[in-house]
Amino acid sequence: MKIFVINLDRAPERLERMASLFGELGLDFTRVAAVDGRDLTDQQASGARKGMYYDLGNGEIGCFLSHIKCWDAAAKDVAEYNAIFEDDVHFGAGARELLADTSWIPTDADVVKLETTLVRTLVDRASVARAGDRSVRRLRKTHPGTGAYIVSRKGARKLLELSTDFADPVDQFMFNPVSVAWNALTIYQVDPAICVQEVVVGKDGSTDALASGLKHERPVQEKARGTEKLMKEIGRPLGRLAASVGASLRGQRWGKVRFR
């Protein structure tokens, strides 16, 4: 399994960090030069239409195009599976064993998500495979983030075909049931996850070197106030209870994917 790491030319310190991490794991990787949102051509900048939630900024367009470069490489590679990482991930225990072997990957998998964003999502309760001491379950609901995932050769070809005219951030395109890609892909989640991004956990003091370059492009939602906020707080536990009961009846589990 080849490992691709997406890295901007202007972020050599991130590349050095990833080289150190993979060196500790005893694994090689191939750097993929990220498409820099600051240097988009007019054609690239105008290629994304209005999305589900908002118009993409140049940084998010560059991020999407960078993943497309990885999918193109994976689709052409002789290996059945390849792993794709953004350059701000942290690894959990047992990452080497999981990444050095592909026998645990379900044969119908298009994508296997290796990271968690610590948001509530829905996965099958039953595990279809084991990756060391971790479960591999079907992902059934939105779980954003493209910091770490495995893509099969056929999955990469599907993603390339479906992304010729993209309109949303790459993580929403891949991991949101509203997206056109969702129904075309068979997606699994490693649980607990072996990776988490810096923006999620804020390790290393959220240094400038690892701070997300896309954060300013995500719309800031105005905080609820007064009665509206109070009603949301009252309703949240009831909503979680209903989601949990409904998931249980369907043989699924509603909650956060842990990281360790």
PDB file of C-alpha atoms in Angstrom:
ATOM      1  CA  MET A   1       0.000   0.000   0.000  1.00  0.00           C
ATOM      2  CA  LYS A   2       1.546   3.271  -1.136  1.00  0.00           C
ATOM      3  CA  ILE A   3       1.212   6.236   1.212  1.00  0.00           C
ATOM      4  CA  PHE A   4       0.606   9.731  -0.179  1.00  0.00           C
ATOM      5  CA  VAL A   5       1.106  12.879   1.901  1.00  0.00           C
ATOM      6  CA  ILE A   6      -0.374  16.150   0.634  1.00  0.00           C
ATOM      7  CA  ASN A   7       1.938  19.075   1.342  1.00  0.00           C
ATOM      8  CA  LEU A   8       2.187  22.672   0.151  1.00  0.00           C
ATOM      9  CA  ASP A   9       5.529  23.857  -1.233  1.00  0.00           C
ATOM     10  CA  ARG A  10       5.412  26.728   1.263  1.00  0.00           C
ATOM     11  CA  ALA A  11       5.027  24.403   4.257  1.00  0.00           C
ATOM     12  CA  PRO A  12       8.370  22.537   4.493  1.00  0.00           C
ATOM     13  CA  GLU A  13       8.115  22.322   8.290  1.00  0.00           C
ATOM     14  CA  ARG A  14       4.976  20.223   7.949  1.00  0.00           C
ATOM     15  CA  LEU A  15       6.748  17.888   5.559  1.00  0.00           C
ATOM     16  CA  GLU A  16       9.662  17.531   7.979  1.00  0.00           C
ATOM     17  CA  ARG A  17       7.244  16.629  10.759  1.00  0.00           C
ATOM     18  CA  MET A  18       5.488  13.997   8.638  1.00  0.00           C
ATOM     19  CA  ALA A  19       8.842  12.562   7.559  1.00  0.00           C
ATOM     20  CA  SER A  20       9.764  12.228  11.230  1.00  0.00           C
ATOM     21  CA  LEU A  21       6.454  10.552  12.107  1.00  0.00           C
ATOM     22  CA  PHE A  22       6.614   8.065   9.259  1.00  0.00           C
ATOM     23  CA  GLY A  23      10.281   7.471  10.013  1.00  0.00           C
ATOM     24  CA  GLU A  24       9.313   6.454  13.537  1.00  0.00           C
ATOM     25  CA  LEU A  25       6.718   4.094  12.037  1.00  0.00           C
ATOM     26  CA  GLY A  26       9.279   2.635   9.644  1.00  0.00           C
ATOM     27  CA  LEU A  27       7.119   3.496   6.617  1.00  0.00           C
ATOM     28  CA  ASP A  28       7.910   5.306   3.383  1.00  0.00           C
ATOM     29  CA  PHE A  29       5.622   7.856   1.774  1.00  0.00           C
ATOM     30  CA  THR A  30       5.296   9.790  -1.449  1.00  0.00           C
ATOM     31  CA  ARG A  31       4.835  13.541  -1.248  1.00  0.00           C
ATOM     32  CA  VAL A  32       2.063  15.018  -3.395  1.00  0.00           C
ATOM     33  CA  ALA A  33       2.592  18.710  -4.041  1.00  0.00           C
ATOM     34  CA  ALA A  34      -0.627  20.380  -2.928  1.00  0.00           C
ATOM     35  CA  VAL A  35      -2.434  22.763  -5.231  1.00  0.00           C
ATOM     36  CA  ASP A  36      -1.969  26.147  -3.588  1.00  0.00           C
ATOM     37  CA  GLY A  37      -5.169  28.157  -3.347  1.00  0.00           C
ATOM     38  CA  ARG A  38      -3.107  31.341  -3.655  1.00  0.00           C
ATOM     39  CA  ASP A  39      -1.935  30.343  -7.126  1.00  0.00           C
ATOM     40  CA  LEU A  40      -5.088  29.029  -8.774  1.00  0.00           C
ATOM     41  CA  THR A  41      -5.557  29.700 -12.450  1.00  0.00           C
ATOM     42  CA  ASP A  42      -8.742  31.485 -13.488  1.00  0.00           C
ATOM     43  CA  GLN A  43     -10.041  28.187 -14.834  1.00  0.00           C
ATOM     44  CA  GLN A  44      -9.349  26.360 -11.549  1.00  0.00           C
ATOM     45  CA  ALA A  45     -10.876  29.143  -9.446  1.00  0.00           C
ATOM     46  CA  SER A  46     -14.069  29.184 -11.504  1.00  0.00           C
ATOM     47  CA  GLY A  47     -14.348  25.415 -11.710  1.00  0.00           C
ATOM     48  CA  ALA A  48     -16.374  24.984  -8.533  1.00  0.00           C
ATOM     49  CA  ARG A  49     -20.050  25.873  -8.596  1.00  0.00           C
ATOM     50  CA  LYS A  50     -22.143  27.114  -5.702  1.00  0.00           C
ATOM     51  CA  GLY A  51     -22.152  24.357  -3.106  1.00  0.00           C
ATOM     52  CA  MET A  52     -24.679  22.888  -0.693  1.00  0.00           C
ATOM     53  CA  TYR A  53     -23.701  25.302   2.054  1.00  0.00           C
ATOM     54  CA  TYR A  54     -21.574  28.135   0.659  1.00  0.00           C
ATOM     55  CA  ASP A  55     -19.261  29.068  -2.209  1.00  0.00           C
ATOM     56  CA  LEU A  56     -15.832  27.488  -1.922  1.00  0.00           C
ATOM     57  CA  GLY A  57     -12.854  29.691  -1.156  1.00  0.00           C
ATOM     58  CA  ASN A  58      -9.650  29.315  -3.124  1.00  0.00           C
ATOM     59  CA  GLY A  59      -8.012  27.362  -0.310  1.00  0.00           C
ATOM     60  CA  GLU A  60     -10.781  24.751  -0.315  1.00  0.00           C
ATOM     61  CA  ILE A  61     -10.661  24.506  -4.099  1.00  0.00           C
ATOM     62  CA  GLY A  62      -6.921  23.913  -3.851  1.00  0.00           C
ATOM     63  CA  CYS A  63      -7.487  21.267  -1.181  1.00  0.00           C
ATOM     64  CA  PHE A  64     -10.027  19.452  -3.357  1.00  0.00           C
ATOM     65  CA  LEU A  65      -7.716  19.557  -6.379  1.00  0.00           C
ATOM     66  CA  SER A  66      -4.901  18.176  -4.221  1.00  0.00           C
ATOM     67  CA  HIS A  67      -6.994  15.148  -3.291  1.00  0.00           C
ATOM     68  CA  ILE A  68      -7.911  14.704  -6.956  1.00  0.00           C
ATOM     69  CA  LYS A  69      -4.175  14.449  -7.697  1.00  0.00           C
ATOM     70  CA  CYS A  70      -3.947  11.654  -5.126  1.00  0.00           C
ATOM     71  CA  TRP A  71      -6.991   9.838  -6.556  1.00  0.00           C
ATOM     72  CA  ASP A  72      -5.461  10.037 -10.011  1.00  0.00           C
ATOM     73  CA  ALA A  73      -2.226   8.498  -8.717  1.00  0.00           C
ATOM     74  CA  ALA A  74      -4.137   5.798  -6.798  1.00  0.00           C
ATOM     75  CA  ALA A  75      -6.286   4.957  -9.828  1.00  0.00           C
ATOM     76  CA  LYS A  76      -3.151   4.359 -11.911  1.00  0.00           C
ATOM     77  CA  ASP A  77      -1.107   2.562  -9.256  1.00  0.00           C
ATOM     78  CA  VAL A  78      -0.606  -1.197  -9.369  1.00  0.00           C
ATOM     79  CA  ALA A  79      -1.559  -1.507  -5.694  1.00  0.00           C
ATOM     80  CA  GLU A  80      -5.198  -2.274  -4.920  1.00  0.00           C
ATOM     81  CA  TYR A  81      -5.209   0.164  -2.000  1.00  0.00           C
ATOM     82  CA  ASN A  82      -3.422   3.414  -1.231  1.00  0.00           C
ATOM     83  CA  ALA A  83      -3.471   5.638   1.841  1.00  0.00           C
ATOM     84  CA  ILE A  84      -3.858   9.430   1.649  1.00  0.00           C
ATOM     85  CA  PHE A  85      -2.873  11.817   4.435  1.00  0.00           C
ATOM     86  CA  GLU A  86      -2.966  15.547   4.938  1.00  0.00           C
ATOM     87  CA  ASP A  87       0.150  16.866   6.631  1.00  0.00           C
ATOM     88  CA  ASP A  88      -1.295  17.846  10.017  1.00  0.00           C
ATOM     89  CA  VAL A  89      -2.379  14.442  11.342  1.00  0.00           C
ATOM     90  CA  HIS A  90      -1.425  12.779  14.615  1.00  0.00           C
ATOM     91  CA  PHE A  91      -1.123   9.003  14.849  1.00  0.00           C
ATOM     92  CA  GLY A  92      -2.436   6.665  17.504  1.00  0.00           C
ATOM     93  CA  ALA A  93      -1.040   3.344  18.659  1.00  0.00           C
ATOM     94  CA  GLY A  94      -0.588   0.504  16.182  1.00  0.00           C
ATOM     95  CA  ALA A  95      -0.567   2.693  13.067  1.00  0.00           C
ATOM     96  CA  ARG A  96       2.370   0.879  11.523  1.00  0.00           C
ATOM     97  CA  GLU A  97       0.755  -2.545  11.707  1.00  0.00           C
ATOM     98  CA  LEU A  98      -2.446  -1.268  10.178  1.00  0.00           C
ATOM     99  CA  LEU A  99      -0.753   0.612   7.325  1.00  0.00           C
ATOM    100  CA  ALA A 100       1.739  -2.139   6.514  1.00  0.00           C
ATOM    101  CA  ASP A 101      -0.993  -4.691   5.770  1.00  0.00           C
ATOM    102  CA  THR A 102      -4.078  -4.689   3.548  1.00  0.00           C
ATOM    103  CA  SER A 103      -5.542  -8.097   4.381  1.00  0.00           C
ATOM    104  CA  TRP A 104      -7.948  -6.558   6.907  1.00  0.00           C
ATOM    105  CA  ILE A 105      -9.587  -4.205   4.379  1.00  0.00           C
ATOM    106  CA  PRO A 106     -13.102  -5.352   3.339  1.00  0.00           C
ATOM    107  CA  THR A 107     -13.063  -6.486  -0.287  1.00  0.00           C
ATOM    108  CA  ASP A 108     -15.967  -4.209  -1.243  1.00  0.00           C
ATOM    109  CA  ALA A 109     -14.412  -1.094   0.308  1.00  0.00           C
ATOM    110  CA  ASP A 110     -14.044   1.996  -1.854  1.00  0.00           C
ATOM    111  CA  VAL A 111     -12.859   4.140   1.048  1.00  0.00           C
ATOM    112  CA  VAL A 112     -11.787   3.356   4.604  1.00  0.00           C
ATOM    113  CA  LYS A 113     -11.744   6.369   6.900  1.00  0.00           C
ATOM    114  CA  LEU A 114      -8.794   6.245   9.318  1.00  0.00           C
ATOM    115  CA  GLU A 115      -9.429   9.450  11.248  1.00  0.00           C
ATOM    116  CA  THR A 116     -12.043  10.850  13.575  1.00  0.00           C
ATOM    117  CA  THR A 117     -13.220  14.417  13.990  1.00  0.00           C
ATOM    118  CA  LEU A 118     -14.819  13.539  17.329  1.00  0.00           C
ATOM    119  CA  VAL A 119     -18.301  14.488  16.141  1.00  0.00           C
ATOM    120  CA  ARG A 120     -21.303  12.218  16.559  1.00  0.00           C
ATOM    121  CA  THR A 121     -21.920   9.962  13.610  1.00  0.00           C
ATOM    122  CA  LEU A 122     -23.568   6.660  12.763  1.00  0.00           C
ATOM    123  CA  VAL A 123     -21.782   3.355  12.147  1.00  0.00           C
ATOM    124  CA  ASP A 124     -22.957  -0.243  11.977  1.00  0.00           C
ATOM    125  CA  ARG A 125     -22.838  -1.955  15.345  1.00  0.00           C
ATOM    126  CA  ALA A 126     -21.498  -5.131  13.733  1.00  0.00           C
ATOM    127  CA  SER A 127     -17.853  -5.144  12.717  1.00  0.00           C
ATOM    128  CA  VAL A 128     -17.129  -6.685   9.300  1.00  0.00           C
ATOM    129  CA  ALA A 129     -13.375  -6.927   9.883  1.00  0.00           C
ATOM    130  CA  ARG A 130     -10.661  -6.349  12.456  1.00  0.00           C
ATOM    131  CA  ALA A 131      -7.620  -4.120  12.001  1.00  0.00           C
ATOM    132  CA  GLY A 132      -5.498  -5.295  14.900  1.00  0.00           C
ATOM    133  CA  ASP A 133      -7.575  -4.503  17.977  1.00  0.00           C
ATOM    134  CA  ARG A 134      -9.800  -2.081  16.060  1.00  0.00           C
ATOM    135  CA  SER A 135     -13.163  -2.637  14.422  1.00  0.00           C
ATOM    136  CA  VAL A 136     -13.981  -1.862  10.806  1.00  0.00           C
ATOM    137  CA  ARG A 137     -17.613  -0.769  10.431  1.00  0.00           C
ATOM    138  CA  ARG A 138     -19.766   0.703   7.662  1.00  0.00           C
ATOM    139  CA  LEU A 139     -20.103   4.456   7.961  1.00  0.00           C
ATOM    140  CA  ARG A 140     -23.756   5.503   7.730  1.00  0.00           C
ATOM    141  CA  LYS A 141     -23.838   9.239   8.438  1.00  0.00           C
ATOM    142  CA  THR A 142     -21.805  12.413   7.933  1.00  0.00           C
ATOM    143  CA  HIS A 143     -18.302  12.262   9.362  1.00  0.00           C
ATOM    144  CA  PRO A 144     -16.252  15.143   7.925  1.00  0.00           C
ATOM    145  CA  GLY A 145     -12.500  15.328   7.518  1.00  0.00           C
ATOM    146  CA  THR A 146     -10.102  14.063   4.841  1.00  0.00           C
ATOM    147  CA  GLY A 147      -6.962  13.983   6.969  1.00  0.00           C
ATOM    148  CA  ALA A 148      -6.448  10.221   6.666  1.00  0.00           C
ATOM    149  CA  TYR A 149      -8.165   7.559   4.587  1.00  0.00           C
ATOM    150  CA  ILE A 150      -7.476   4.542   2.405  1.00  0.00           C
ATOM    151  CA  VAL A 151      -8.886   4.452  -1.109  1.00  0.00           C
ATOM    152  CA  SER A 152      -9.137   1.419  -3.363  1.00  0.00           C
ATOM    153  CA  ARG A 153      -8.204   1.630  -7.021  1.00  0.00           C
ATOM    154  CA  LYS A 154     -11.857   1.288  -8.039  1.00  0.00           C
ATOM    155  CA  GLY A 155     -12.855   3.837  -5.395  1.00  0.00           C
ATOM    156  CA  ALA A 156     -10.310   6.317  -6.759  1.00  0.00           C
ATOM    157  CA  ARG A 157     -11.739   5.896 -10.244  1.00  0.00           C
ATOM    158  CA  LYS A 158     -15.244   6.550  -8.937  1.00  0.00           C
ATOM    159  CA  LEU A 159     -14.089   9.674  -7.099  1.00  0.00           C
ATOM    160  CA  LEU A 160     -12.359  11.002 -10.208  1.00  0.00           C
ATOM    161  CA  GLU A 161     -15.468  10.479 -12.316  1.00  0.00           C
ATOM    162  CA  LEU A 162     -17.786  12.093  -9.777  1.00  0.00           C
ATOM    163  CA  SER A 163     -15.580  15.119  -9.078  1.00  0.00           C
ATOM    164  CA  THR A 164     -15.258  16.534 -12.581  1.00  0.00           C
ATOM    165  CA  ASP A 165     -17.602  19.329 -11.494  1.00  0.00           C
ATOM    166  CA  PHE A 166     -17.356  19.698  -7.716  1.00  0.00           C
ATOM    167  CA  ALA A 167     -19.119  22.269  -5.588  1.00  0.00           C
ATOM    168  CA  ASP A 168     -18.409  21.446  -1.941  1.00  0.00           C
ATOM    169  CA  PRO A 169     -15.420  20.912   0.353  1.00  0.00           C
ATOM    170  CA  VAL A 170     -13.748  17.589  -0.344  1.00  0.00           C
ATOM    171  CA  ASP A 171     -14.698  16.140   3.060  1.00  0.00           C
ATOM    172  CA  GLN A 172     -18.383  16.945   2.499  1.00  0.00           C
ATOM    173  CA  PHE A 173     -18.145  15.527  -1.029  1.00  0.00           C
ATOM    174  CA  MET A 174     -16.797  12.230   0.307  1.00  0.00           C
ATOM    175  CA  PHE A 175     -18.448  11.827   3.700  1.00  0.00           C
ATOM    176  CA  ASN A 176     -21.862  13.505   3.598  1.00  0.00           C
ATOM    177  CA  PRO A 177     -24.954  11.476   2.553  1.00  0.00           C
ATOM    178  CA  VAL A 178     -26.287  14.538   0.693  1.00  0.00           C
ATOM    179  CA  SER A 179     -23.348  14.363  -1.712  1.00  0.00           C
ATOM    180  CA  VAL A 180     -23.577  12.590  -5.061  1.00  0.00           C
ATOM    181  CA  ALA A 181     -20.502  10.566  -4.127  1.00  0.00           C
ATOM    182  CA  TRP A 182     -22.051   9.002  -1.029  1.00  0.00           C
ATOM    183  CA  ASN A 183     -24.407   6.568  -2.786  1.00  0.00           C
ATOM    184  CA  ALA A 184     -21.701   5.553  -5.235  1.00  0.00           C
ATOM    185  CA  LEU A 185     -19.155   4.638  -2.565  1.00  0.00           C
ATOM    186  CA  THR A 186     -18.897   1.876   0.005  1.00  0.00           C
ATOM    187  CA  ILE A 187     -17.284   3.581   2.989  1.00  0.00           C
ATOM    188  CA  TYR A 188     -15.925   2.010   6.148  1.00  0.00           C
ATOM    189  CA  GLN A 189     -14.689   3.545   9.400  1.00  0.00           C
ATOM    190  CA  VAL A 190     -11.821   2.247  11.541  1.00  0.00           C
ATOM    191  CA  ASP A 191     -13.046   2.381  15.132  1.00  0.00           C
ATOM    192  CA  PRO A 192     -11.273   3.588  17.235  1.00  0.00           C
ATOM    193  CA  ALA A 193      -9.539   5.769  14.660  1.00  0.00           C
ATOM    194  CA  ILE A 194      -5.769   5.761  14.282  1.00  0.00           C
ATOM    195  CA  CYS A 195      -5.544   9.407  13.229  1.00  0.00           C
ATOM    196  CA  VAL A 196      -6.822  12.810  14.247  1.00  0.00           C
ATOM    197  CA  GLN A 197      -6.037  16.208  12.762  1.00  0.00           C
ATOM    198  CA  GLU A 198      -4.403  19.067  14.598  1.00  0.00           C
ATOM    199  CA  VAL A 199      -7.471  21.268  14.112  1.00  0.00           C
ATOM    200  CA  VAL A 200      -9.532  18.731  16.101  1.00  0.00           C
ATOM    201  CA  VAL A 201      -7.289  18.148  19.110  1.00  0.00           C
ATOM    202  CA  GLY A 202      -5.121  21.260  19.166  1.00  0.00           C
ATOM    203  CA  LYS A 203      -1.954  19.368  20.028  1.00  0.00           C
ATOM    204  CA  ASP A 204       1.447  21.061  19.927  1.00  0.00           C
ATOM    205  CA  GLY A 205      -0.257  24.202  21.204  1.00  0.00           C
ATOM    206  CA  SER A 206      -2.002  24.725  17.858  1.00  0.00           C
ATOM    207  CA  THR A 207       1.197  26.162  16.441  1.00  0.00           C
ATOM    208  CA  ASP A 208       1.137  28.369  13.370  1.00  0.00           C
ATOM    209  CA  ALA A 209       2.947  25.608  11.494  1.00  0.00           C
ATOM    210  CA  LEU A 210       0.039  23.204  11.987  1.00  0.00           C
ATOM    211  CA  ALA A 211      -2.895  25.607  12.128  1.00  0.00           C
ATOM    212  CA  SER A 212      -5.486  24.942   9.447  1.00  0.00           C
ATOM    213  CA  GLY A 213      -5.158  27.210   6.442  1.00  0.00           C
ATOM    214  CA  LEU A 214      -8.832  26.680   5.592  1.00  0.00           C
ATOM    215  CA  LYS A 215     -10.354  27.670   8.902  1.00  0.00           C
ATOM    216  CA  HIS A 216     -10.971  31.259   7.815  1.00  0.00           C
ATOM    217  CA  GLU A 217     -12.866  30.057   4.737  1.00  0.00           C
ATOM    218  CA  ARG A 218     -15.488  28.133   6.718  1.00  0.00           C
ATOM    219  CA  PRO A 219     -18.464  30.369   7.508  1.00  0.00           C
ATOM    220  CA  VAL A 220     -18.714  31.328  11.152  1.00  0.00           C
ATOM    221  CA  GLN A 221     -22.146  30.415  12.485  1.00  0.00           C
ATOM    222  CA  GLU A 222     -23.693  33.025  14.732  1.00  0.00           C
ATOM    223  CA  LYS A 223     -24.185  31.688  18.242  1.00  0.00           C
ATOM    224  CA  ALA A 224     -27.740  31.213  19.409  1.00  0.00           C
ATOM    225  CA  ARG A 225     -28.939  33.588  22.096  1.00  0.00           C
ATOM    226  CA  GLY A 226     -31.650  33.788  24.750  1.00  0.00           C
ATOM    227  CA  THR A 227     -34.683  31.562  24.351  1.00  0.00           C
ATOM    228  CA  GLU A 228     -33.397  29.968  21.145  1.00  0.00           C
ATOM    229  CA  LYS A 229     -30.225  28.822  22.880  1.00  0.00           C
ATOM    230  CA  LEU A 230     -32.156  27.586  25.889  1.00  0.00           C
ATOM    231  CA  MET A 231     -34.514  25.527  23.730  1.00  0.00           C
ATOM    232  CA  LYS A 232     -31.579  23.983  21.883  1.00  0.00           C
ATOM    233  CA  GLU A 233     -29.959  23.013  25.167  1.00  0.00           C
ATOM    234  CA  ILE A 234     -33.193  21.461  26.432  1.00  0.00           C
ATOM    235  CA  GLY A 235     -33.816  19.568  23.215  1.00  0.00           C
ATOM    236  CA  ARG A 236     -30.289  18.263  22.691  1.00  0.00           C
ATOM    237  CA  PRO A 237     -30.431  15.359  25.188  1.00  0.00           C
ATOM    238  CA  LEU A 238     -33.825  14.290  23.825  1.00  0.00           C
ATOM    239  CA  GLY A 239     -32.481  14.375  20.279  1.00  0.00           C
ATOM    240  CA  ARG A 240     -29.482  12.275  21.246  1.00  0.00           C
ATOM    241  CA  LEU A 241     -31.718   9.770  23.013  1.00  0.00           C
ATOM    242  CA  ALA A 242     -34.006   9.451  20.001  1.00  0.00           C
ATOM    243  CA  ALA A 243     -31.042   9.053  17.646  1.00  0.00           C
ATOM    244  CA  SER A 244     -29.481   6.422  19.887  1.00  0.00           C
ATOM    245  CA  VAL A 245     -32.699   4.400  20.183  1.00  0.00           C
ATOM    246  CA  GLY A 246     -33.354   4.600  16.443  1.00  0.00           C
ATOM    247  CA  ALA A 247     -29.809   3.516  15.641  1.00  0.00           C
ATOM    248  CA  SER A 248     -30.019   0.581  18.034  1.00  0.00           C
ATOM    249  CA  LEU A 249     -33.191  -0.664  16.363  1.00  0.00           C
ATOM    250  CA  ARG A 250     -31.406  -0.586  12.992  1.00  0.00           C
ATOM    251  CA  GLY A 251     -28.351  -2.454  14.303  1.00  0.00           C
ATOM    252  CA  GLN A 252     -26.287   0.722  14.253  1.00  0.00           C
ATOM    253  CA  ARG A 253     -24.480   2.841  16.818  1.00  0.00           C
ATOM    254  CA  TRP A 254     -24.808   6.605  17.222  1.00  0.00           C
ATOM    255  CA  GLY A 255     -21.902   8.396  18.883  1.00  0.00           C
ATOM    256  CA  LYS A 256     -18.346   9.644  18.528  1.00  0.00           C
ATOM    257  CA  VAL A 257     -15.585   7.588  16.950  1.00  0.00           C
ATOM    258  CA  ARG A 258     -12.795   7.538  19.518  1.00  0.00           C
ATOM    259  CA  PHE A 259      -9.094   8.155  18.835  1.00  0.00           C
ATOM    260  CA  ARG A 260      -6.324   6.219  20.473  1.00  0.00           C
TER     261      ARG A 260
END
